[in-house]
């Protein structure tokens, strides 16, 4: 228990905590994470308005429902007007950040999106986060210059063999994701990454290494969710083969494992912005979101994708946000605000950047 007070949690201590199952012991972990969250980022829960702007994807990640070879997905790309409409909705509700997310879609042309970024900044001084996968550095630079503030790119796992097993590379010529994260930082983005917990073949040791990498990379934002099997994808159809390839030290893809990883992440990156993810809310619809916020998280990302498209953004089944019906955005919104208040927390105002972060002067 005392080992949680160390400033630099070693990888072996992280691994030991990931293996811990005694609820009384785990209470110490939850308490340490919550206390650290309060001390470094306070009681505000910042809301980020998520807009899934396209579900086209040229990649074939073995776990994801949007993989290119999944022909059952009906593909869409939002128009500029649809995107600006969703932005206005979030801005009217007082949101300080919008997140534009998509599969890896070369149909998102660099100039097209730069123009949209500029138009959003004319509507409001919201922070703009992009989550659009791997792109050329020049494109990332152009979007930063247009006004984008943050970029999310999960490295998914730092275990090289596991990464290669679940990511058919095709002819992807790009550098390693960790290199790409450094590039994003150099450009000036607040940079986010993250992993899935319980990927078949993921060992405790490799997850512990992922968490210590969050500290090494000095990430500003860290998203952690459980792996959720998505029917029709190789990882859901044949999980045992993947698990066997990884050895016998398999991390479970349940809410407890995810919450342990989340709490430890708060301890190693005390002032990072850490969401209570939709995936966590999906595997535990009653309590997932709340438990995330009580055990280290300080961010929630409600969905503002226009309703007809929302069900098409099916990276995994039964995504929690599908139940937030468009007609009921305001009901969902007030429930969320109520939940935050009941927990003794407040809804954040302003952009909610990492404390002390200053955007580069152009
Ligand atoms: N289960 C959980 N998370 C998934 N993602 C993609 N597919 C799944 C899945 N089946 C996550 C990946 C990706 C993010 C956009 O969604 O971590 O980076
Ligand atoms: Fe495409 Fe992202 Fe899904 Fe991989 S995880 S297939 S890059 S949408």
Coordinates of N, CA, C and O and ligand atoms in Angstrom, one line a residue, residues 63-65 101 131 154 156 177 194-196 225-230 279 313 315-317, ligand 1:
X63 N -9.4 -5.8 -34.5 CA -10.4 -5.7 -33.4 C -11.6 -4.8 -33.8 O -12.6 -4.7 -33.1
X64 N -11.5 -4.0 -34.9 CA -12.4 -2.9 -35.1 C -13.4 -3.1 -36.1 O -13.1 -3.6 -37.3
X65 N -14.7 -2.8 -35.8 CA -15.8 -3.0 -36.8 C -15.7 -2.1 -38.0 O -16.4 -2.4 -39.0
X101 N -13.5 13.0 -34.7 CA -12.9 11.7 -34.8 C -13.4 11.0 -36.1 O -14.5 11.2 -36.6
X131 N -8.9 13.4 -34.0 CA -8.6 12.0 -33.7 C -8.8 11.3 -35.1 O -9.9 10.7 -35.3
X154 N -4.0 6.7 -30.3 CA -3.7 5.7 -29.3 C -2.6 4.8 -29.9 O -2.6 4.4 -31.1
X156 N -2.3 1.8 -28.6 CA -3.0 0.5 -28.4 C -2.3 -0.5 -27.6 O -2.9 -1.1 -26.7
X177 N 4.3 4.4 -34.2 CA 3.3 5.3 -33.5 C 4.0 6.2 -32.4 O 3.6 7.3 -32.2
X194 N -3.3 6.2 -25.8 CA -4.0 5.3 -24.9 C -3.9 3.9 -25.4 O -3.3 3.7 -26.5
X195 N -4.5 3.1 -24.7 CA -4.5 1.6 -25.0 C -5.8 1.0 -24.7 O -6.7 1.6 -24.1
X196 N -6.0 -0.2 -25.3 CA -7.1 -1.1 -24.9 C -6.6 -2.1 -23.8 O -5.5 -2.5 -23.9
X225 N -9.7 2.1 -22.5 CA -11.0 1.4 -22.5 C -10.7 -0.1 -22.6 O -9.7 -0.6 -23.1
X226 N -11.7 -0.9 -22.2 CA -11.6 -2.4 -22.4 C -11.7 -2.7 -23.9 O -12.4 -2.1 -24.6
X227 N -11.0 -3.8 -24.3 CA -11.3 -4.4 -25.6 C -12.7 -5.0 -25.6 O -13.0 -5.8 -24.6
X228 N -13.5 -4.7 -26.6 CA -14.8 -5.3 -26.7 C -14.9 -6.1 -28.0 O -14.7 -5.5 -29.1
X229 N -15.1 -7.4 -27.9 CA -15.2 -8.2 -29.2 C -16.2 -7.6 -30.1 O -17.4 -7.4 -29.7
X230 N -15.9 -7.4 -31.3 CA -16.8 -6.9 -32.3 C -17.1 -8.0 -33.4 O -16.2 -8.4 -34.1
X279 N -16.2 3.1 -23.9 CA -16.1 1.6 -23.9 C -16.3 1.1 -22.4 O -16.9 0.1 -22.2
X313 N -21.2 4.3 -36.8 CA -19.8 4.4 -36.3 C -19.6 3.2 -35.3 O -19.4 3.4 -34.1
X315 N -17.5 0.8 -34.0 CA -16.2 0.2 -33.8 C -16.4 -1.1 -33.0 O -15.6 -2.0 -33.1
X316 N -17.4 -1.1 -32.1 CA -17.8 -2.3 -31.4 C -19.3 -2.3 -31.1 O -19.9 -1.2 -31.3
X317 N -19.9 -3.4 -30.7 CA -21.4 -3.4 -30.6 C -21.9 -2.7 -29.4 O -21.2 -2.5 -28.4
Ligands
LIG1 N1 -13.1 -2.6 -28.5 C1 -12.6 -1.5 -27.8 N2 -12.0 -0.4 -28.3 C2 -11.9 -0.4 -29.6 N3 -11.4 0.5 -30.4 C3 -11.5 0.1 -31.7 N4 -12.1 -1.1 -31.7 C4 -12.4 -1.5 -30.4 C5 -13.0 -2.6 -29.8 N5 -13.4 -3.6 -30.5 C6 -10.7 1.7 -29.9 C7 -9.3 1.7 -30.3 C8 -9.2 3.0 -31.2 C9 -10.3 3.8 -30.7 C10 -10.8 4.8 -31.7 O1 -11.3 2.8 -30.4 O2 -8.4 1.9 -29.2 O3 -8.0 3.7 -31.0

